[in-house]
Tab-separated table of C-alpha atoms in Angstrom:
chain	number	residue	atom	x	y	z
K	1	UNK	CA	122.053	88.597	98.094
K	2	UNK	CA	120.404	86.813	100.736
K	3	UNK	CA	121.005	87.466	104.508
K	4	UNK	CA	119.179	85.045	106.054
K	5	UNK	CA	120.538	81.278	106.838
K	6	UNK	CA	116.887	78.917	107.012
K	7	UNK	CA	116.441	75.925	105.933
K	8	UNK	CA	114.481	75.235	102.425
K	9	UNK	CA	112.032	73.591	103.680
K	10	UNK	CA	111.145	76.282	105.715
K	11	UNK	CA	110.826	78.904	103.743
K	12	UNK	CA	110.172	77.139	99.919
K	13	UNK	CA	106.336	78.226	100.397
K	14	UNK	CA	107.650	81.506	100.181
K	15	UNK	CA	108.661	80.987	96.474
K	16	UNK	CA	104.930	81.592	95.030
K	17	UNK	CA	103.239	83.463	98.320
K	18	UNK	CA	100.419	84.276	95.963
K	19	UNK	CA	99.630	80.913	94.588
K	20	UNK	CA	99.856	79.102	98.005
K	21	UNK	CA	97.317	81.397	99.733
K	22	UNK	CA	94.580	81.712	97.267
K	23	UNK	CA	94.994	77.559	97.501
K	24	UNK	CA	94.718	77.634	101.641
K	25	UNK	CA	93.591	80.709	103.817
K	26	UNK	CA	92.384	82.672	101.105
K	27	UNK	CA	90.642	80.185	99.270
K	28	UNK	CA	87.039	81.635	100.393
K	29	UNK	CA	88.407	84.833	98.443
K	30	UNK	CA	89.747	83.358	95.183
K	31	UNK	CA	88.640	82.834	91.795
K	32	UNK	CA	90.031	80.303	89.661
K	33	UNK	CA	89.764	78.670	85.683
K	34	UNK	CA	91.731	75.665	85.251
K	35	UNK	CA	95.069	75.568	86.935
K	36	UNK	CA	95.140	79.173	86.940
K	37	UNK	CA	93.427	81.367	90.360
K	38	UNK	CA	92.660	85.008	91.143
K	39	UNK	CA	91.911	87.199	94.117
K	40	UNK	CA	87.774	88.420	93.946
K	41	UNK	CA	87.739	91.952	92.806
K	42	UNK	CA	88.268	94.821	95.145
K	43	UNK	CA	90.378	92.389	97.443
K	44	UNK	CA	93.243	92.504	95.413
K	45	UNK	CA	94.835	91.925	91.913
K	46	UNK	CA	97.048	89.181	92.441
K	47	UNK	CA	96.972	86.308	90.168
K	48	UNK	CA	98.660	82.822	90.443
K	49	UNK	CA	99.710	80.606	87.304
K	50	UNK	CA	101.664	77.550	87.662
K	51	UNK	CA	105.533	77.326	87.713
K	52	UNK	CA	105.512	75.965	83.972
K	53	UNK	CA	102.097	77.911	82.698
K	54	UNK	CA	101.115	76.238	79.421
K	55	UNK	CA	99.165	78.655	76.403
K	56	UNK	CA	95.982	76.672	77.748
K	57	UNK	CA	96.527	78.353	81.369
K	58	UNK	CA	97.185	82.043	79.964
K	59	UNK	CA	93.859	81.469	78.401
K	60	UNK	CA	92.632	80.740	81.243
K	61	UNK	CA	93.690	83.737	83.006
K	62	UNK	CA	92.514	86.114	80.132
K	63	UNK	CA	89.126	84.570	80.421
K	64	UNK	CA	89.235	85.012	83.938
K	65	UNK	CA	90.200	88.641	84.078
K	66	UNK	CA	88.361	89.888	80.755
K	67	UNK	CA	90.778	91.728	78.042
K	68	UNK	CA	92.127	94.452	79.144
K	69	UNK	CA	92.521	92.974	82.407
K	70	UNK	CA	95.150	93.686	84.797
K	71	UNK	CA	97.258	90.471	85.666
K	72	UNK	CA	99.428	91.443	88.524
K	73	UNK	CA	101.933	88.641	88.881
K	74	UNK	CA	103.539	89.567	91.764
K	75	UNK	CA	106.966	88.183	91.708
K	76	UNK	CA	106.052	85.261	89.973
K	77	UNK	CA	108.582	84.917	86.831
K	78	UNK	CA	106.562	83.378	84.284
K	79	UNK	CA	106.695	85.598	81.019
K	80	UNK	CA	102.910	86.008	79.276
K	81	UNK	CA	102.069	85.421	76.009
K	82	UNK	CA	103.259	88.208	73.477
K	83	UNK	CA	100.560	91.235	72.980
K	84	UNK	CA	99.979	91.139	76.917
K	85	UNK	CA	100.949	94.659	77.497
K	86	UNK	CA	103.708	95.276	80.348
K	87	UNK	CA	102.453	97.229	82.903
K	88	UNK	CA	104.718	97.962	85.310
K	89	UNK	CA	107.913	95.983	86.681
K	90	UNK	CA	109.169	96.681	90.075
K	91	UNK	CA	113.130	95.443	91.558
K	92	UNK	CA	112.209	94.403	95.262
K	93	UNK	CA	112.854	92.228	97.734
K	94	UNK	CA	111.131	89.456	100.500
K	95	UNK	CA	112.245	90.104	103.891
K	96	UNK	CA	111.678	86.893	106.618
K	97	UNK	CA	111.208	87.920	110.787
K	98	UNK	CA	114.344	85.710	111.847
K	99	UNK	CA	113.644	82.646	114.452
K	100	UNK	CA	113.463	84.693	117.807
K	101	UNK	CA	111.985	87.559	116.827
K	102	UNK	CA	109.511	89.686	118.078
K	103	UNK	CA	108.571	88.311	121.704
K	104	UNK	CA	105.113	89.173	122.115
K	105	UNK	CA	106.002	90.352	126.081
K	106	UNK	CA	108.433	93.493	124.527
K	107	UNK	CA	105.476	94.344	121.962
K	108	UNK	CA	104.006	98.275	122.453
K	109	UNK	CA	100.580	98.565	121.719
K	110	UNK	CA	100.066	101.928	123.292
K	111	UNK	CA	97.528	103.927	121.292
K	112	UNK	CA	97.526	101.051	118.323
K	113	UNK	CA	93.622	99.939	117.609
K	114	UNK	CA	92.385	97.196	115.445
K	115	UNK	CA	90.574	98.153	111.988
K	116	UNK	CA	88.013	96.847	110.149
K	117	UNK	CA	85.211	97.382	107.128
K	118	UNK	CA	83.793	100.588	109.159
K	119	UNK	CA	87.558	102.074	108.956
K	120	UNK	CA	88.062	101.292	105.189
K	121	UNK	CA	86.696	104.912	104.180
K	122	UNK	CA	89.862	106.422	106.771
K	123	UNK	CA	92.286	103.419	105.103
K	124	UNK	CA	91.764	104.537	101.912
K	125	UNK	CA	91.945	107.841	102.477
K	126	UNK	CA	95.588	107.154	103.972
K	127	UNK	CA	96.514	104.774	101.350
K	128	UNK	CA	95.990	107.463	98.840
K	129	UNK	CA	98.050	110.172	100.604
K	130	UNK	CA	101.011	107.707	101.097
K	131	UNK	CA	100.706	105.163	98.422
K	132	UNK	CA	102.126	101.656	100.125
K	133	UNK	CA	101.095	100.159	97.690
K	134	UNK	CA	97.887	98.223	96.299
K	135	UNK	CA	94.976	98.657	98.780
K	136	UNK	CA	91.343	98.230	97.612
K	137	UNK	CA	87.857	98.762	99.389
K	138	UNK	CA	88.122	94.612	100.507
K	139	UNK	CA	91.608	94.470	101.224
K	140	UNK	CA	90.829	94.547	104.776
K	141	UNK	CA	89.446	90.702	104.251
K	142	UNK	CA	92.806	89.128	104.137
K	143	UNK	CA	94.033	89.541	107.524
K	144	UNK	CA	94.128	91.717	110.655
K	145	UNK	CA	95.103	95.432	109.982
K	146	UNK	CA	96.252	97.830	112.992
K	147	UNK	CA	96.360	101.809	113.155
K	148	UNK	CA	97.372	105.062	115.319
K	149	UNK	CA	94.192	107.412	115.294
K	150	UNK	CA	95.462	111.379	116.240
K	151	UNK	CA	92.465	113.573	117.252
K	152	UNK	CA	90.490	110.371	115.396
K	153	UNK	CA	92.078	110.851	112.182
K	154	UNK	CA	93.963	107.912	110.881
K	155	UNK	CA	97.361	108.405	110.835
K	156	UNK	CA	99.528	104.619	110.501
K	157	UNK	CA	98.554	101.557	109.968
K	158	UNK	CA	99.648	98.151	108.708
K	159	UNK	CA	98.193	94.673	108.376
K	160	UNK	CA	98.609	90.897	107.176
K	161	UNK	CA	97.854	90.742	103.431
K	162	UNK	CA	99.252	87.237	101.975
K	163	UNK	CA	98.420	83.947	104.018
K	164	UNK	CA	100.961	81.102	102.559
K	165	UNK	CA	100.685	78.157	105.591
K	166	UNK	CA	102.673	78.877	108.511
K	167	UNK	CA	103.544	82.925	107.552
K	168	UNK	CA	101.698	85.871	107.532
K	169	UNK	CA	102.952	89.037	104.957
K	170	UNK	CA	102.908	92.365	107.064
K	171	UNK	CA	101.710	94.812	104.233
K	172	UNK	CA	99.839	98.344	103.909
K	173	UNK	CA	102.836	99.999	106.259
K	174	UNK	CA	102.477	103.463	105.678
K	175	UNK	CA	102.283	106.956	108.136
K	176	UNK	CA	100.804	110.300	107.171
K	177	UNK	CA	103.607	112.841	106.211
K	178	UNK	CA	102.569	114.947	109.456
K	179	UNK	CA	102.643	112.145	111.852
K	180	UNK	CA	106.134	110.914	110.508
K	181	UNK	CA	109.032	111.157	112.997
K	182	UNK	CA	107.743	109.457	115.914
K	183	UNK	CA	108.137	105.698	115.642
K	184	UNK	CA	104.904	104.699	114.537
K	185	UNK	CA	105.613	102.586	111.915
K	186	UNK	CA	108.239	100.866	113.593
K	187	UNK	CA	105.588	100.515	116.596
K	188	UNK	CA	102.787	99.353	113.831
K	189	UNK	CA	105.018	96.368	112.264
K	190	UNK	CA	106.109	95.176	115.918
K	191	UNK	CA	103.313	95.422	116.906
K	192	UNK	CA	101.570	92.913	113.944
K	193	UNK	CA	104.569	90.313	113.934
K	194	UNK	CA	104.197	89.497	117.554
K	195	UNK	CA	100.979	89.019	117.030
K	196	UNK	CA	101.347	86.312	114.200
K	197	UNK	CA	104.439	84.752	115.813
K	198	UNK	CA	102.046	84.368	118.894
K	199	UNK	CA	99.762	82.604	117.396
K	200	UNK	CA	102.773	80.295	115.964
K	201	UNK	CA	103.254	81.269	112.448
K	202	UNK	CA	106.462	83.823	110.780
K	203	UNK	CA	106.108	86.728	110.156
K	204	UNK	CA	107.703	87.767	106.231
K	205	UNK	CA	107.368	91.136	104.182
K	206	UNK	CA	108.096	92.646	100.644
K	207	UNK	CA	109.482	96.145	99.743
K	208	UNK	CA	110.647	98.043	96.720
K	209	UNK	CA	114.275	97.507	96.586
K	210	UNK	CA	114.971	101.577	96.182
K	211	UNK	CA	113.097	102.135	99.615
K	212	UNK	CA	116.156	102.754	101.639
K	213	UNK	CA	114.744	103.697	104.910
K	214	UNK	CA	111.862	100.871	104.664
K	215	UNK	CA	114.736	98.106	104.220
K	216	UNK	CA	116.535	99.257	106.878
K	217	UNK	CA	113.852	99.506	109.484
K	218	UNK	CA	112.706	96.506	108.339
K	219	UNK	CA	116.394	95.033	109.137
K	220	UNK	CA	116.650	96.730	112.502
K	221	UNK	CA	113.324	95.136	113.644
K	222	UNK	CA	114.509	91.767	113.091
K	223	UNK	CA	114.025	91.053	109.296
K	224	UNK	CA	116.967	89.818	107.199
K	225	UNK	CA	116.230	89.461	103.274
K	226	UNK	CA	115.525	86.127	101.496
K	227	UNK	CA	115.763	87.135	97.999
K	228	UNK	CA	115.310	89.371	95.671
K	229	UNK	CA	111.878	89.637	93.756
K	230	UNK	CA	110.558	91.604	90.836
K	231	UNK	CA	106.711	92.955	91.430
K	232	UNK	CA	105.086	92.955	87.436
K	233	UNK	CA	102.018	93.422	86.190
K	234	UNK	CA	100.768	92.860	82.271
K	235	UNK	CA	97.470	93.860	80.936
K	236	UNK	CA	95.558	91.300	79.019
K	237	UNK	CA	95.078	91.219	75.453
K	238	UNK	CA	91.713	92.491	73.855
């Protein structure tokens, strides 16, 4: 059920995130066969087909990705051709910053640093004690990522992954199980949605529907849900 009153027009870009940033911001990181596009490896493994994919464009995207290719669909609902292997499906939902939220005067960016290639090694590192999801070694290309160093070790961090026009995704929002308690992710995701409402765009987010706490942080920052999504990935035929 959806929480948040917007108008269509406003948020309708928000239907196929994917598709509309590998055809805009992320265009200098996309691959693409026909009507069909791709991230470039080791920036992600999102793939974009259109809303009514023909057999022609699911050949394209198995020539694109090799058999035996993962074709993470986000929450795009298009069903692939039979003998595409399922490879995971995951109930979630896409959250949207309300209008008003997150005035860049209340923002606290205390201790919070910006990150880039030379902090990948530390990213990854944290990304594979808390698992937030898919981060790769280029991930850090798609938008600007923030994190809380203790005694230099990484310890939080978050960033902007998906670039549809006019919103930015805040993704990669994870904390090290020792450093967990004290507000930092909280701090993290304010922190990153002032920044892209400063500069005039929304901020919007997805999360696993069974992450309880996530949701309703998420909610208590200013986020209201838009709808629900399912995350699914299919490997490609040999």
């Amino acid at each position: 059920m959806t929480e948040l009153m917007d108008t269509a027009d406003a948020t309708a870009v928000l239907d196929d995130p994917v598709g509309a940033s590998l055809r805009g911001r992320h265009a200098h990181l996309a691959r693409g066969r026909g009507r069909v596009a791709a991230y470039v490896p080791e920036v992600a493994t999102f793939v974009a087909v259109p809303p009514d994919p023909r057999p022609g464009d699911w050949a394209d995207l198995a020539g694109l990705l090799g058999g035996g290719g993962l074709a993470d669909l986000f929450s795009c609902p298009a069903t692939p051709p039979a003998g595409w292997a399922p490879e995971f499906a995951v109930p979630g939902v896409q959250m949207v910053a309300a209008p008003g939220s997150f005035d860049r005067s209340a923002a606290d960016a205390d201790g919070i640093a910006e990150l880039g290639p030379a902090d990948v090694p530390d990213m990854l590192e944290l990304v594979g004690r808390t698992r937030p999801g898919p981060f790769w070694p280029r991930t850090v290309e798609l938008g600007g990522y923030l994190g809380v160093r203790d005694r230099g070790r990484l310890v939080a961090m978050c960033g902007e992954r998906l670039r549809p026009p006019g919103w930015a995704e805040i993704s990669a929002v994870c904390t090290a199980p020792e450093a967990r308690g004290r507000g930092l992710a909280a701090r993290l995701v304010s922190e990153a949605a002032s920044r892209v409402v400063a500069r005039g765009e929304r901020p919007f987010l997805h999360v696993a529907g069974d992450n309880t706490g996530a949701v309703t942080l998420y909610r208590r920052l200013g986020f209201r849900t838009r709808r629900e999504v399912t995350f699914r990935g299919f490997r490609v035929s040999a």
